[in-house]
Amino acid sequence: MSWLLVPLAGLLGAVLTTQIATNTELGKALGNPYIPAAANMASGLIITAILTWAMTPEWPSREVMRAAPWYLWAAGGVLGVMYLTGNILLAPKLGAGALVALVVAGQLIFSVLLDNFGWFGFAQHPAGVARVAGCCLMIAGVFLVSRF
């Protein structure tokens, strides 16, 4: 792994936390936590469409597109709405630190499960002692961030 990518990944964490904050603030300003999710998805669709058009020199054939399982076409959007709306609803109740700590812990624990069992096409990497210890340390970190 290139160490130059590490700060970029950290920056993405800041971007995600900022997204939670701005959507939560918009929900408060509008008195409705669902409108920010719709606005987020709509603006995201426009920007993604432009980016895809600009960065995709060759599109997959219809046959290739039809071969992808139907549920994969919708899964990302459905999961994205669940994640985004859940963040908007939980952020005011949990606070930014606790919410992000819980989300990251959930991501890490599920990622270790994905790797261990090879779900969704991931290469299998056993959940050995070190990985389980890392998850336990993450849970301890969530406790500390949430409690104090």
JSON list of N, CA and C in Angstrom, two decimals, residues 14-89:
[
{"chain": "A", "resi": 14, "resn": "ALA", "atom": "N", "xyz": [-12.80, 12.83, 6.85]},
{"chain": "A", "resi": 14, "resn": "ALA", "atom": "CA", "xyz": [-13.23, 14.19, 7.16]},
{"chain": "A", "resi": 14, "resn": "ALA", "atom": "C", "xyz": [-14.37, 14.62, 6.25]},
{"chain": "A", "resi": 15, "resn": "VAL", "atom": "N", "xyz": [-14.31, 14.21, 4.99]},
{"chain": "A", "resi": 15, "resn": "VAL", "atom": "CA", "xyz": [-15.39, 14.55, 4.04]},
{"chain": "A", "resi": 15, "resn": "VAL", "atom": "C", "xyz": [-16.69, 13.91, 4.51]},
{"chain": "A", "resi": 16, "resn": "LEU", "atom": "N", "xyz": [-16.63, 12.63, 4.90]},
{"chain": "A", "resi": 16, "resn": "LEU", "atom": "CA", "xyz": [-17.85, 11.95, 5.35]},
{"chain": "A", "resi": 16, "resn": "LEU", "atom": "C", "xyz": [-18.43, 12.60, 6.60]},
{"chain": "A", "resi": 17, "resn": "THR", "atom": "N", "xyz": [-17.59, 12.95, 7.53]},
{"chain": "A", "resi": 17, "resn": "THR", "atom": "CA", "xyz": [-18.06, 13.60, 8.76]},
{"chain": "A", "resi": 17, "resn": "THR", "atom": "C", "xyz": [-18.67, 14.96, 8.44]},
{"chain": "A", "resi": 18, "resn": "THR", "atom": "N", "xyz": [-18.06, 15.69, 7.50]},
{"chain": "A", "resi": 18, "resn": "THR", "atom": "CA", "xyz": [-18.61, 16.98, 7.09]},
{"chain": "A", "resi": 18, "resn": "THR", "atom": "C", "xyz": [-19.95, 16.80, 6.41]},
{"chain": "A", "resi": 19, "resn": "GLN", "atom": "N", "xyz": [-20.07, 15.75, 5.62]},
{"chain": "A", "resi": 19, "resn": "GLN", "atom": "CA", "xyz": [-21.36, 15.46, 4.97]},
{"chain": "A", "resi": 19, "resn": "GLN", "atom": "C", "xyz": [-22.45, 15.22, 6.02]},
{"chain": "A", "resi": 20, "resn": "ILE", "atom": "N", "xyz": [-22.12, 14.46, 7.03]},
{"chain": "A", "resi": 20, "resn": "ILE", "atom": "CA", "xyz": [-23.09, 14.21, 8.11]},
{"chain": "A", "resi": 20, "resn": "ILE", "atom": "C", "xyz": [-23.50, 15.54, 8.75]},
{"chain": "A", "resi": 21, "resn": "ALA", "atom": "N", "xyz": [-22.51, 16.38, 9.04]},
{"chain": "A", "resi": 21, "resn": "ALA", "atom": "CA", "xyz": [-22.79, 17.66, 9.71]},
{"chain": "A", "resi": 21, "resn": "ALA", "atom": "C", "xyz": [-23.63, 18.58, 8.84]},
{"chain": "A", "resi": 22, "resn": "THR", "atom": "N", "xyz": [-23.29, 18.71, 7.56]},
{"chain": "A", "resi": 22, "resn": "THR", "atom": "CA", "xyz": [-24.06, 19.63, 6.71]},
{"chain": "A", "resi": 22, "resn": "THR", "atom": "C", "xyz": [-25.46, 19.13, 6.46]},
{"chain": "A", "resi": 23, "resn": "ASN", "atom": "N", "xyz": [-25.63, 17.82, 6.30]},
{"chain": "A", "resi": 23, "resn": "ASN", "atom": "CA", "xyz": [-26.98, 17.28, 6.11]},
{"chain": "A", "resi": 23, "resn": "ASN", "atom": "C", "xyz": [-27.82, 17.43, 7.37]},
{"chain": "A", "resi": 24, "resn": "THR", "atom": "N", "xyz": [-27.19, 17.22, 8.52]},
{"chain": "A", "resi": 24, "resn": "THR", "atom": "CA", "xyz": [-27.91, 17.38, 9.79]},
{"chain": "A", "resi": 24, "resn": "THR", "atom": "C", "xyz": [-28.35, 18.83, 9.98]},
{"chain": "A", "resi": 25, "resn": "GLU", "atom": "N", "xyz": [-27.45, 19.76, 9.68]},
{"chain": "A", "resi": 25, "resn": "GLU", "atom": "CA", "xyz": [-27.78, 21.18, 9.80]},
{"chain": "A", "resi": 25, "resn": "GLU", "atom": "C", "xyz": [-28.90, 21.57, 8.85]},
{"chain": "A", "resi": 26, "resn": "LEU", "atom": "N", "xyz": [-28.86, 21.07, 7.62]},
{"chain": "A", "resi": 26, "resn": "LEU", "atom": "CA", "xyz": [-29.93, 21.36, 6.67]},
{"chain": "A", "resi": 26, "resn": "LEU", "atom": "C", "xyz": [-31.26, 20.79, 7.17]},
{"chain": "A", "resi": 27, "resn": "GLY", "atom": "N", "xyz": [-31.21, 19.59, 7.75]},
{"chain": "A", "resi": 27, "resn": "GLY", "atom": "CA", "xyz": [-32.43, 19.00, 8.32]},
{"chain": "A", "resi": 27, "resn": "GLY", "atom": "C", "xyz": [-33.00, 19.84, 9.43]},
{"chain": "A", "resi": 28, "resn": "LYS", "atom": "N", "xyz": [-32.12, 20.38, 10.29]},
{"chain": "A", "resi": 28, "resn": "LYS", "atom": "CA", "xyz": [-32.58, 21.26, 11.37]},
{"chain": "A", "resi": 28, "resn": "LYS", "atom": "C", "xyz": [-33.18, 22.54, 10.79]},
{"chain": "A", "resi": 29, "resn": "ALA", "atom": "N", "xyz": [-32.50, 23.13, 9.80]},
{"chain": "A", "resi": 29, "resn": "ALA", "atom": "CA", "xyz": [-32.97, 24.38, 9.21]},
{"chain": "A", "resi": 29, "resn": "ALA", "atom": "C", "xyz": [-34.33, 24.22, 8.53]},
{"chain": "A", "resi": 30, "resn": "LEU", "atom": "N", "xyz": [-34.56, 23.05, 7.94]},
{"chain": "A", "resi": 30, "resn": "LEU", "atom": "CA", "xyz": [-35.81, 22.80, 7.23]},
{"chain": "A", "resi": 30, "resn": "LEU", "atom": "C", "xyz": [-36.88, 22.16, 8.12]},
{"chain": "A", "resi": 31, "resn": "GLY", "atom": "N", "xyz": [-36.47, 21.70, 9.30]},
{"chain": "A", "resi": 31, "resn": "GLY", "atom": "CA", "xyz": [-37.42, 21.02, 10.18]},
{"chain": "A", "resi": 31, "resn": "GLY", "atom": "C", "xyz": [-37.84, 19.67, 9.64]},
{"chain": "A", "resi": 32, "resn": "ASN", "atom": "N", "xyz": [-36.98, 19.06, 8.81]},
{"chain": "A", "resi": 32, "resn": "ASN", "atom": "CA", "xyz": [-37.31, 17.77, 8.21]},
{"chain": "A", "resi": 32, "resn": "ASN", "atom": "C", "xyz": [-36.00, 17.04, 7.91]},
{"chain": "A", "resi": 33, "resn": "PRO", "atom": "N", "xyz": [-35.77, 15.88, 8.52]},
{"chain": "A", "resi": 33, "resn": "PRO", "atom": "CA", "xyz": [-34.49, 15.19, 8.30]},
{"chain": "A", "resi": 33, "resn": "PRO", "atom": "C", "xyz": [-34.42, 14.42, 6.98]},
{"chain": "A", "resi": 34, "resn": "TYR", "atom": "N", "xyz": [-35.53, 14.31, 6.25]},
{"chain": "A", "resi": 34, "resn": "TYR", "atom": "CA", "xyz": [-35.54, 13.51, 5.04]},
{"chain": "A", "resi": 34, "resn": "TYR", "atom": "C", "xyz": [-35.22, 14.32, 3.78]},
{"chain": "A", "resi": 35, "resn": "ILE", "atom": "N", "xyz": [-35.52, 15.61, 3.79]},
{"chain": "A", "resi": 35, "resn": "ILE", "atom": "CA", "xyz": [-35.23, 16.45, 2.63]},
{"chain": "A", "resi": 35, "resn": "ILE", "atom": "C", "xyz": [-33.73, 16.52, 2.36]},
{"chain": "A", "resi": 36, "resn": "PRO", "atom": "N", "xyz": [-32.87, 16.66, 3.38]},
{"chain": "A", "resi": 36, "resn": "PRO", "atom": "CA", "xyz": [-31.43, 16.68, 3.10]},
{"chain": "A", "resi": 36, "resn": "PRO", "atom": "C", "xyz": [-30.94, 15.40, 2.42]},
{"chain": "A", "resi": 37, "resn": "ALA", "atom": "N", "xyz": [-31.50, 14.28, 2.77]},
{"chain": "A", "resi": 37, "resn": "ALA", "atom": "CA", "xyz": [-31.09, 13.03, 2.13]},
{"chain": "A", "resi": 37, "resn": "ALA", "atom": "C", "xyz": [-31.46, 13.06, 0.65]},
{"chain": "A", "resi": 38, "resn": "ALA", "atom": "N", "xyz": [-32.66, 13.55, 0.35]},
{"chain": "A", "resi": 38, "resn": "ALA", "atom": "CA", "xyz": [-33.08, 13.65, -1.05]},
{"chain": "A", "resi": 38, "resn": "ALA", "atom": "C", "xyz": [-32.21, 14.65, -1.81]},
{"chain": "A", "resi": 39, "resn": "ALA", "atom": "N", "xyz": [-31.92, 15.79, -1.19]},
{"chain": "A", "resi": 39, "resn": "ALA", "atom": "CA", "xyz": [-31.07, 16.80, -1.83]},
{"chain": "A", "resi": 39, "resn": "ALA", "atom": "C", "xyz": [-29.67, 16.25, -2.06]},
{"chain": "A", "resi": 40, "resn": "ASN", "atom": "N", "xyz": [-29.16, 15.52, -1.08]},
{"chain": "A", "resi": 40, "resn": "ASN", "atom": "CA", "xyz": [-27.84, 14.91, -1.19]},
{"chain": "A", "resi": 40, "resn": "ASN", "atom": "C", "xyz": [-27.79, 13.93, -2.35]},
{"chain": "A", "resi": 41, "resn": "MET", "atom": "N", "xyz": [-28.79, 13.07, -2.43]},
{"chain": "A", "resi": 41, "resn": "MET", "atom": "CA", "xyz": [-28.81, 12.07, -3.49]},
{"chain": "A", "resi": 41, "resn": "MET", "atom": "C", "xyz": [-29.01, 12.72, -4.86]},
{"chain": "A", "resi": 42, "resn": "ALA", "atom": "N", "xyz": [-29.84, 13.75, -4.93]},
{"chain": "A", "resi": 42, "resn": "ALA", "atom": "CA", "xyz": [-30.07, 14.43, -6.22]},
{"chain": "A", "resi": 42, "resn": "ALA", "atom": "C", "xyz": [-28.81, 15.13, -6.71]},
{"chain": "A", "resi": 43, "resn": "SER", "atom": "N", "xyz": [-28.16, 15.88, -5.83]},
{"chain": "A", "resi": 43, "resn": "SER", "atom": "CA", "xyz": [-26.93, 16.56, -6.25]},
{"chain": "A", "resi": 43, "resn": "SER", "atom": "C", "xyz": [-25.83, 15.54, -6.53]},
{"chain": "A", "resi": 44, "resn": "GLY", "atom": "N", "xyz": [-25.79, 14.47, -5.76]},
{"chain": "A", "resi": 44, "resn": "GLY", "atom": "CA", "xyz": [-24.83, 13.40, -6.01]},
{"chain": "A", "resi": 44, "resn": "GLY", "atom": "C", "xyz": [-25.06, 12.73, -7.36]},
{"chain": "A", "resi": 45, "resn": "LEU", "atom": "N", "xyz": [-26.31, 12.54, -7.73]},
{"chain": "A", "resi": 45, "resn": "LEU", "atom": "CA", "xyz": [-26.63, 11.94, -9.03]},
{"chain": "A", "resi": 45, "resn": "LEU", "atom": "C", "xyz": [-26.12, 12.83, -10.16]},
{"chain": "A", "resi": 46, "resn": "ILE", "atom": "N", "xyz": [-26.36, 14.12, -10.05]},
{"chain": "A", "resi": 46, "resn": "ILE", "atom": "CA", "xyz": [-25.92, 15.05, -11.10]},
{"chain": "A", "resi": 46, "resn": "ILE", "atom": "C", "xyz": [-24.41, 15.04, -11.23]},
{"chain": "A", "resi": 47, "resn": "ILE", "atom": "N", "xyz": [-23.71, 15.18, -10.10]},
{"chain": "A", "resi": 47, "resn": "ILE", "atom": "CA", "xyz": [-22.24, 15.22, -10.13]},
{"chain": "A", "resi": 47, "resn": "ILE", "atom": "C", "xyz": [-21.67, 13.89, -10.61]},
{"chain": "A", "resi": 48, "resn": "THR", "atom": "N", "xyz": [-22.25, 12.78, -10.15]},
{"chain": "A", "resi": 48, "resn": "THR", "atom": "CA", "xyz": [-21.77, 11.47, -10.58]},
{"chain": "A", "resi": 48, "resn": "THR", "atom": "C", "xyz": [-22.02, 11.26, -12.07]},
{"chain": "A", "resi": 49, "resn": "ALA", "atom": "N", "xyz": [-23.16, 11.71, -12.57]},
{"chain": "A", "resi": 49, "resn": "ALA", "atom": "CA", "xyz": [-23.44, 11.58, -14.01]},
{"chain": "A", "resi": 49, "resn": "ALA", "atom": "C", "xyz": [-22.42, 12.36, -14.83]},
{"chain": "A", "resi": 50, "resn": "ILE", "atom": "N", "xyz": [-22.12, 13.57, -14.41]},
{"chain": "A", "resi": 50, "resn": "ILE", "atom": "CA", "xyz": [-21.11, 14.38, -15.12]},
{"chain": "A", "resi": 50, "resn": "ILE", "atom": "C", "xyz": [-19.74, 13.71, -15.05]},
{"chain": "A", "resi": 51, "resn": "LEU", "atom": "N", "xyz": [-19.36, 13.26, -13.87]},
{"chain": "A", "resi": 51, "resn": "LEU", "atom": "CA", "xyz": [-18.06, 12.60, -13.69]},
{"chain": "A", "resi": 51, "resn": "LEU", "atom": "C", "xyz": [-17.97, 11.33, -14.52]},
{"chain": "A", "resi": 52, "resn": "THR", "atom": "N", "xyz": [-19.03, 10.54, -14.50]},
{"chain": "A", "resi": 52, "resn": "THR", "atom": "CA", "xyz": [-19.04, 9.29, -15.27]},
{"chain": "A", "resi": 52, "resn": "THR", "atom": "C", "xyz": [-18.95, 9.58, -16.77]},
{"chain": "A", "resi": 53, "resn": "TRP", "atom": "N", "xyz": [-19.70, 10.56, -17.24]},
{"chain": "A", "resi": 53, "resn": "TRP", "atom": "CA", "xyz": [-19.67, 10.94, -18.66]},
{"chain": "A", "resi": 53, "resn": "TRP", "atom": "C", "xyz": [-18.27, 11.40, -19.06]},
{"chain": "A", "resi": 54, "resn": "ALA", "atom": "N", "xyz": [-17.64, 12.18, -18.19]},
{"chain": "A", "resi": 54, "resn": "ALA", "atom": "CA", "xyz": [-16.32, 12.73, -18.51]},
{"chain": "A", "resi": 54, "resn": "ALA", "atom": "C", "xyz": [-15.20, 11.70, -18.40]},
{"chain": "A", "resi": 55, "resn": "MET", "atom": "N", "xyz": [-15.34, 10.73, -17.53]},
{"chain": "A", "resi": 55, "resn": "MET", "atom": "CA", "xyz": [-14.24, 9.81, -17.24]},
{"chain": "A", "resi": 55, "resn": "MET", "atom": "C", "xyz": [-14.41, 8.41, -17.82]},
{"chain": "A", "resi": 56, "resn": "THR", "atom": "N", "xyz": [-15.48, 8.17, -18.57]},
{"chain": "A", "resi": 56, "resn": "THR", "atom": "CA", "xyz": [-15.73, 6.83, -19.11]},
{"chain": "A", "resi": 56, "resn": "THR", "atom": "C", "xyz": [-15.58, 6.85, -20.62]},
{"chain": "A", "resi": 57, "resn": "PRO", "atom": "N", "xyz": [-14.39, 6.47, -21.11]},
{"chain": "A", "resi": 57, "resn": "PRO", "atom": "CA", "xyz": [-14.18, 6.51, -22.56]},
{"chain": "A", "resi": 57, "resn": "PRO", "atom": "C", "xyz": [-14.94, 5.42, -23.31]},
{"chain": "A", "resi": 58, "resn": "GLU", "atom": "N", "xyz": [-15.12, 4.27, -22.65]},
{"chain": "A", "resi": 58, "resn": "GLU", "atom": "CA", "xyz": [-15.82, 3.17, -23.32]},
{"chain": "A", "resi": 58, "resn": "GLU", "atom": "C", "xyz": [-16.82, 2.54, -22.35]},
{"chain": "A", "resi": 59, "resn": "TRP", "atom": "N", "xyz": [-18.06, 2.53, -22.76]},
{"chain": "A", "resi": 59, "resn": "TRP", "atom": "CA", "xyz": [-19.12, 1.99, -21.91]},
{"chain": "A", "resi": 59, "resn": "TRP", "atom": "C", "xyz": [-19.23, 0.48, -22.11]},
{"chain": "A", "resi": 60, "resn": "PRO", "atom": "N", "xyz": [-19.66, -0.24, -21.06]},
{"chain": "A", "resi": 60, "resn": "PRO", "atom": "CA", "xyz": [-19.86, -1.68, -21.22]},
{"chain": "A", "resi": 60, "resn": "PRO", "atom": "C", "xyz": [-21.00, -1.95, -22.21]},
{"chain": "A", "resi": 61, "resn": "SER", "atom": "N", "xyz": [-20.94, -3.11, -22.84]},
{"chain": "A", "resi": 61, "resn": "SER", "atom": "CA", "xyz": [-21.99, -3.47, -23.79]},
{"chain": "A", "resi": 61, "resn": "SER", "atom": "C", "xyz": [-23.29, -3.76, -23.04]},
{"chain": "A", "resi": 62, "resn": "ARG", "atom": "N", "xyz": [-24.37, -3.78, -23.78]},
{"chain": "A", "resi": 62, "resn": "ARG", "atom": "CA", "xyz": [-25.67, -4.12, -23.17]},
{"chain": "A", "resi": 62, "resn": "ARG", "atom": "C", "xyz": [-25.64, -5.51, -22.56]},
{"chain": "A", "resi": 63, "resn": "GLU", "atom": "N", "xyz": [-24.96, -6.42, -23.23]},
{"chain": "A", "resi": 63, "resn": "GLU", "atom": "CA", "xyz": [-24.89, -7.79, -22.74]},
{"chain": "A", "resi": 63, "resn": "GLU", "atom": "C", "xyz": [-24.17, -7.84, -21.39]},
{"chain": "A", "resi": 64, "resn": "VAL", "atom": "N", "xyz": [-23.09, -7.11, -21.28]},
{"chain": "A", "resi": 64, "resn": "VAL", "atom": "CA", "xyz": [-22.35, -7.06, -20.02]},
{"chain": "A", "resi": 64, "resn": "VAL", "atom": "C", "xyz": [-23.22, -6.44, -18.93]},
{"chain": "A", "resi": 65, "resn": "MET", "atom": "N", "xyz": [-23.92, -5.36, -19.27]},
{"chain": "A", "resi": 65, "resn": "MET", "atom": "CA", "xyz": [-24.78, -4.70, -18.28]},
{"chain": "A", "resi": 65, "resn": "MET", "atom": "C", "xyz": [-25.94, -5.60, -17.86]},
{"chain": "A", "resi": 66, "resn": "ARG", "atom": "N", "xyz": [-26.49, -6.34, -18.80]},
{"chain": "A", "resi": 66, "resn": "ARG", "atom": "CA", "xyz": [-27.60, -7.26, -18.47]},
{"chain": "A", "resi": 66, "resn": "ARG", "atom": "C", "xyz": [-27.12, -8.45, -17.64]},
{"chain": "A", "resi": 67, "resn": "ALA", "atom": "N", "xyz": [-25.85, -8.82, -17.79]},
{"chain": "A", "resi": 67, "resn": "ALA", "atom": "CA", "xyz": [-25.33, -9.98, -17.06]},
{"chain": "A", "resi": 67, "resn": "ALA", "atom": "C", "xyz": [-25.16, -9.71, -15.57]},
{"chain": "A", "resi": 68, "resn": "ALA", "atom": "N", "xyz": [-25.05, -8.44, -15.19]},
{"chain": "A", "resi": 68, "resn": "ALA", "atom": "CA", "xyz": [-24.91, -8.12, -13.76]},
{"chain": "A", "resi": 68, "resn": "ALA", "atom": "C", "xyz": [-26.24, -8.42, -13.07]},
{"chain": "A", "resi": 69, "resn": "PRO", "atom": "N", "xyz": [-26.20, -9.07, -11.91]},
{"chain": "A", "resi": 69, "resn": "PRO", "atom": "CA", "xyz": [-27.45, -9.37, -11.19]},
{"chain": "A", "resi": 69, "resn": "PRO", "atom": "C", "xyz": [-28.26, -8.10, -10.92]},
{"chain": "A", "resi": 70, "resn": "TRP", "atom": "N", "xyz": [-29.57, -8.22, -11.05]},
{"chain": "A", "resi": 70, "resn": "TRP", "atom": "CA", "xyz": [-30.47, -7.05, -10.94]},
{"chain": "A", "resi": 70, "resn": "TRP", "atom": "C", "xyz": [-30.30, -6.32, -9.62]},
{"chain": "A", "resi": 71, "resn": "TYR", "atom": "N", "xyz": [-30.11, -7.06, -8.52]},
{"chain": "A", "resi": 71, "resn": "TYR", "atom": "CA", "xyz": [-30.05, -6.44, -7.20]},
{"chain": "A", "resi": 71, "resn": "TYR", "atom": "C", "xyz": [-28.81, -5.57, -7.02]},
{"chain": "A", "resi": 72, "resn": "LEU", "atom": "N", "xyz": [-27.75, -5.84, -7.79]},
{"chain": "A", "resi": 72, "resn": "LEU", "atom": "CA", "xyz": [-26.55, -5.02, -7.67]},
{"chain": "A", "resi": 72, "resn": "LEU", "atom": "C", "xyz": [-26.77, -3.61, -8.21]},
{"chain": "A", "resi": 73, "resn": "TRP", "atom": "N", "xyz": [-27.72, -3.46, -9.14]},
{"chain": "A", "resi": 73, "resn": "TRP", "atom": "CA", "xyz": [-28.03, -2.13, -9.68]},
{"chain": "A", "resi": 73, "resn": "TRP", "atom": "C", "xyz": [-28.68, -1.24, -8.63]},
{"chain": "A", "resi": 74, "resn": "ALA", "atom": "N", "xyz": [-29.42, -1.82, -7.70]},
{"chain": "A", "resi": 74, "resn": "ALA", "atom": "CA", "xyz": [-30.15, -1.02, -6.71]},
{"chain": "A", "resi": 74, "resn": "ALA", "atom": "C", "xyz": [-29.48, -1.02, -5.34]},
{"chain": "A", "resi": 75, "resn": "ALA", "atom": "N", "xyz": [-28.67, -1.99, -5.05]},
{"chain": "A", "resi": 75, "resn": "ALA", "atom": "CA", "xyz": [-28.12, -2.17, -3.70]},
{"chain": "A", "resi": 75, "resn": "ALA", "atom": "C", "xyz": [-27.39, -0.92, -3.20]},
{"chain": "A", "resi": 76, "resn": "GLY", "atom": "N", "xyz": [-26.51, -0.37, -4.02]},
{"chain": "A", "resi": 76, "resn": "GLY", "atom": "CA", "xyz": [-25.74, 0.79, -3.59]},
{"chain": "A", "resi": 76, "resn": "GLY", "atom": "C", "xyz": [-26.63, 1.97, -3.23]},
{"chain": "A", "resi": 77, "resn": "GLY", "atom": "N", "xyz": [-27.64, 2.23, -4.04]},
{"chain": "A", "resi": 77, "resn": "GLY", "atom": "CA", "xyz": [-28.55, 3.34, -3.76]},
{"chain": "A", "resi": 77, "resn": "GLY", "atom": "C", "xyz": [-29.36, 3.11, -2.49]},
{"chain": "A", "resi": 78, "resn": "VAL", "atom": "N", "xyz": [-29.89, 1.91, -2.34]},
{"chain": "A", "resi": 78, "resn": "VAL", "atom": "CA", "xyz": [-30.69, 1.60, -1.15]},
{"chain": "A", "resi": 78, "resn": "VAL", "atom": "C", "xyz": [-29.82, 1.69, 0.10]},
{"chain": "A", "resi": 79, "resn": "LEU", "atom": "N", "xyz": [-28.64, 1.09, 0.05]},
{"chain": "A", "resi": 79, "resn": "LEU", "atom": "CA", "xyz": [-27.74, 1.13, 1.21]},
{"chain": "A", "resi": 79, "resn": "LEU", "atom": "C", "xyz": [-27.27, 2.56, 1.47]},
{"chain": "A", "resi": 80, "resn": "GLY", "atom": "N", "xyz": [-27.03, 3.33, 0.42]},
{"chain": "A", "resi": 80, "resn": "GLY", "atom": "CA", "xyz": [-26.62, 4.72, 0.57]},
{"chain": "A", "resi": 80, "resn": "GLY", "atom": "C", "xyz": [-27.69, 5.55, 1.26]},
{"chain": "A", "resi": 81, "resn": "VAL", "atom": "N", "xyz": [-28.95, 5.35, 0.88]},
{"chain": "A", "resi": 81, "resn": "VAL", "atom": "CA", "xyz": [-30.04, 6.08, 1.52]},
{"chain": "A", "resi": 81, "resn": "VAL", "atom": "C", "xyz": [-30.16, 5.68, 2.98]},
{"chain": "A", "resi": 82, "resn": "MET", "atom": "N", "xyz": [-30.02, 4.40, 3.26]},
{"chain": "A", "resi": 82, "resn": "MET", "atom": "CA", "xyz": [-30.08, 3.95, 4.66]},
{"chain": "A", "resi": 82, "resn": "MET", "atom": "C", "xyz": [-28.97, 4.60, 5.47]},
{"chain": "A", "resi": 83, "resn": "TYR", "atom": "N", "xyz": [-27.76, 4.59, 4.93]},
{"chain": "A", "resi": 83, "resn": "TYR", "atom": "CA", "xyz": [-26.61, 5.17, 5.63]},
{"chain": "A", "resi": 83, "resn": "TYR", "atom": "C", "xyz": [-26.80, 6.67, 5.83]},
{"chain": "A", "resi": 84, "resn": "LEU", "atom": "N", "xyz": [-27.14, 7.36, 4.77]},
{"chain": "A", "resi": 84, "resn": "LEU", "atom": "CA", "xyz": [-27.26, 8.81, 4.82]},
{"chain": "A", "resi": 84, "resn": "LEU", "atom": "C", "xyz": [-28.39, 9.25, 5.75]},
{"chain": "A", "resi": 85, "resn": "THR", "atom": "N", "xyz": [-29.56, 8.67, 5.58]},
{"chain": "A", "resi": 85, "resn": "THR", "atom": "CA", "xyz": [-30.70, 9.04, 6.41]},
{"chain": "A", "resi": 85, "resn": "THR", "atom": "C", "xyz": [-30.46, 8.65, 7.88]},
{"chain": "A", "resi": 86, "resn": "GLY", "atom": "N", "xyz": [-29.86, 7.48, 8.08]},
{"chain": "A", "resi": 86, "resn": "GLY", "atom": "CA", "xyz": [-29.54, 7.06, 9.45]},
{"chain": "A", "resi": 86, "resn": "GLY", "atom": "C", "xyz": [-28.60, 8.04, 10.13]},
{"chain": "A", "resi": 87, "resn": "ASN", "atom": "N", "xyz": [-27.60, 8.52, 9.40]},
{"chain": "A", "resi": 87, "resn": "ASN", "atom": "CA", "xyz": [-26.68, 9.51, 9.96]},
{"chain": "A", "resi": 87, "resn": "ASN", "atom": "C", "xyz": [-27.39, 10.81, 10.32]},
{"chain": "A", "resi": 88, "resn": "ILE", "atom": "N", "xyz": [-28.26, 11.26, 9.43]},
{"chain": "A", "resi": 88, "resn": "ILE", "atom": "CA", "xyz": [-28.99, 12.51, 9.67]},
{"chain": "A", "resi": 88, "resn": "ILE", "atom": "C", "xyz": [-29.87, 12.38, 10.92]},
{"chain": "A", "resi": 89, "resn": "LEU", "atom": "N", "xyz": [-30.50, 11.23, 11.08]},
{"chain": "A", "resi": 89, "resn": "LEU", "atom": "CA", "xyz": [-31.38, 11.02, 12.23]},
{"chain": "A", "resi": 89, "resn": "LEU", "atom": "C", "xyz": [-30.61, 10.82, 13.54]}
]
